[in-house]
Amino acid sequence: MIQNEELFKAIISHSKEYGFIFPSSEIYDGLSAVYDYGQYGVELKNNIKNYWWKAMVQMHENIVGIDSAIFMHPTVWKASGHVDAFSDPLIDNKDSKKRYRADVLLEDHIAKIEEKVNKEVEKAAKRFGESFNEEMFCQTNERVVNYRKQIVDISEKMNNALNINDFEALRQLIVDLEIVCPVSGSRNWTDVRQFNLMFATQMGAAADGASTIYLRPETAQGIFVNYLNVQKTGRVKPPFGIAQIGKAFRNEIVARQFIFRMREFEQMEMQYFVRPGEELDWYEYWKEQRMKWHLAMGIPQEKFRFHVHEKLAHYANAACDIEFAFPFGFKELEGIHSRTDFDLSAHQQYSGKKLQYFDQERNESYVPYVVETSIGVDRMFLAVLSHAYCEEKLDDGTERVVLRIPPMLAPVKAAVLPLVKKDGLPEKAREIMDILKQDYLCQYDEKDAIGRRYRRQDAIGTPYCITIDHQSLTDNCVTIRERDSMQQERIAVENILKIIREKVSAANGANL
Ligand code: ATP
C-alpha cells in the first residue's frame, strides 16, 4: 500500500516536473480537481484521442464522428434524467467538517473486507502449496464464507437504499457498520443529502429572462439529440454508431486522486444504434472490441479486468466497466452499457419529434436500442502513465526514470542528437531532423553530455534517440537507441524514416 502510494506521488510529481500536467491556475494556488496539460501532456492526450478515433471511426465503416456543443437546450437534461437524478448522496462528518459520498464510504468499507478475504487466500495458498484449490477454500473456510456474506449483505442493503433514494437507510448502514471518518476518526455524521453534480450557469442577460443552462456532464446527449440528423444525412442504418470526443463537467463531491476524478474532464463516447432485440449481442461485441483496443497498446492483460454490474440503472439491461490497476487499486476506466431505447424514447417524448428508424426489410418503424462505450481521456492518460512510469537501477550503478509509453502514444517520437556541437555534426543532425519532423514530433538536442540527453528523453518517454557521430559524415549511418532495452543499432540515414514509421505506427501491434 505504502509503496503504491509512493509510486502515485512520484507519478504526480514527475508529471509536473516534466511538463505533462500542471495544477490549474497554480500561481493562485490551484483550483481543486482541475488540471492543465503541459507541452508533453497535450501530445500524449492528443495521441490517445487519435488512437481512439482511428479505432472507432476510421476502422469501422458504419461509425461516424460528430462534435456537438457543450451548451444544450435545458430540456435535454430534463429528458435524460440528469436534472432529477444526476446526484450523489453526500454526508458530512461534523468533527472534521469533511464531506464524503455515502456510497463511497460504504464501498471503501467493502474493499477492506475484500482485502481480508485476499489475505486469507494468500495465507492458505502458502500453507497448502501446490495442492491449494482456491475455489474450494473460499467455499469452505468459515472465515472467508463469513466475510463474503458480509460483503453481499452490505452491497444489497446499499443498492436497495440507493435505488429508492432511501437516505435514512444509507446513513443507518454507515452507523451500523461503525464506519469512522478517515480524518477525525469520529462517527459524528450528519444526515445524507442529495447533491446534483451538474454545473449551472445563465444564458442571456437577466433582464431578457435569462435561462438556466448546464455545462454538459457527459457528451452522450449531444449524440442522442443528433441521432436523426446523422441518420438522415449520413446514409447510415442500424447497426451504426456515432462517436464523439469532448469536454464534460461534474461538480464532484470527493474530487481527489489527481486526474482520476476531475471537475472538468474529457470523454470519448460512442453510441451504437441497433435493432431492438439485438442489443445484447452487440453489447458482447463491444465488450470484446474495447478490451482488444486496450490490449493492443501492449499494456499487460493483468492490468485490466471486467467488472460486471449486478445492480443495473433503471434504463440498462446490461452494463460493465473495464477496470484498470491504478496505483490506488482497480478502478473504473471505461463503461460499456446497453441502454435500451431509454434516451431516444425520452427525447422523443420531451421534444415531440419522432426519433425512429423505418426498417424497409421488416416494413416497420422502431426506436433503436443503444449500446454505449464511454471512456475518460484523462483516466486513460493516467492509466498509460501509471503503467509507463518506472524507476530503474542500471548495470553501471546509476539510476534512471523512464516512461515506457507505448511508442505510438509517446509525445516525442525521436530525438536527434549530434554527439558534439562542432565538426559539422549539428548540420548533419539538422538534415535528419528536417526529414523526420515532417511526419513526427521530434526533438533536436545538442546540449550536455550524450548520457544526460538520453536521460532527458527517457524521462518523457521518447522511444528512439538518433545519435550522429563523426563516422556518420563518411558512412551516412547513425546510431539508433531504443528506450526500454537501451540497445543501440547502426542504421543508414535513408532508412531512418521507414524504421521509425514501423516502430511507432498505430497499426504496428495495434490489432484494431
Ligand atoms: P465514477 O463511478 O468513477 O464516478 P461514472 O460511473 O460516473 O464514474 P460514467 O458516467 O460512466 O462514469 O462516465 C464514463 C467515463 O467517464 C468513466 O468511465 C470515466 O473514465 C470518465 N469519468 C467520469 N467521471 C469522471 C471524472 N470526474 N473525472 C475524470 N473522468 C471521469
PDB file of C-alpha atoms in Angstrom, residues 37 40-50 247 265-266 377-378 381 409:
ATOM      1  CA  TYR A  37      -1.933  19.695 -19.657  1.00  0.00           C
ATOM      2  CA  TYR A  40       4.176  16.834 -23.386  1.00  0.00           C
ATOM      3  CA  GLY A  41       0.819  16.159 -21.752  1.00  0.00           C
ATOM      4  CA  VAL A  42      -1.107  17.678 -24.626  1.00  0.00           C
ATOM      5  CA  GLU A  43       0.800  15.494 -27.111  1.00  0.00           C
ATOM      6  CA  LEU A  44       0.122  12.294 -25.179  1.00  0.00           C
ATOM      7  CA  LYS A  45      -3.512  13.284 -24.759  1.00  0.00           C
ATOM      8  CA  ASN A  46      -3.903  14.019 -28.478  1.00  0.00           C
ATOM      9  CA  ASN A  47      -2.289  10.693 -29.335  1.00  0.00           C
ATOM     10  CA  ILE A  48      -4.710   8.834 -27.060  1.00  0.00           C
ATOM     11  CA  LYS A  49      -7.641  10.633 -28.704  1.00  0.00           C
ATOM     12  CA  ASN A  50      -6.310   9.873 -32.193  1.00  0.00           C
ATOM     13  CA  LYS A 247     -15.288  18.054 -22.510  1.00  0.00           C
ATOM     14  CA  PHE A 265     -12.589  16.364 -17.947  1.00  0.00           C
ATOM     15  CA  GLU A 266     -12.825  14.837 -21.376  1.00  0.00           C
ATOM     16  CA  VAL A 377      -9.451  10.614 -21.808  1.00  0.00           C
ATOM     17  CA  ASP A 378      -7.862  11.746 -18.562  1.00  0.00           C
ATOM     18  CA  PHE A 381      -3.915   9.166 -19.650  1.00  0.00           C
ATOM     19  CA  LEU A 409       1.295   7.249 -27.937  1.00  0.00           C
TER      20      LEU A 409
END
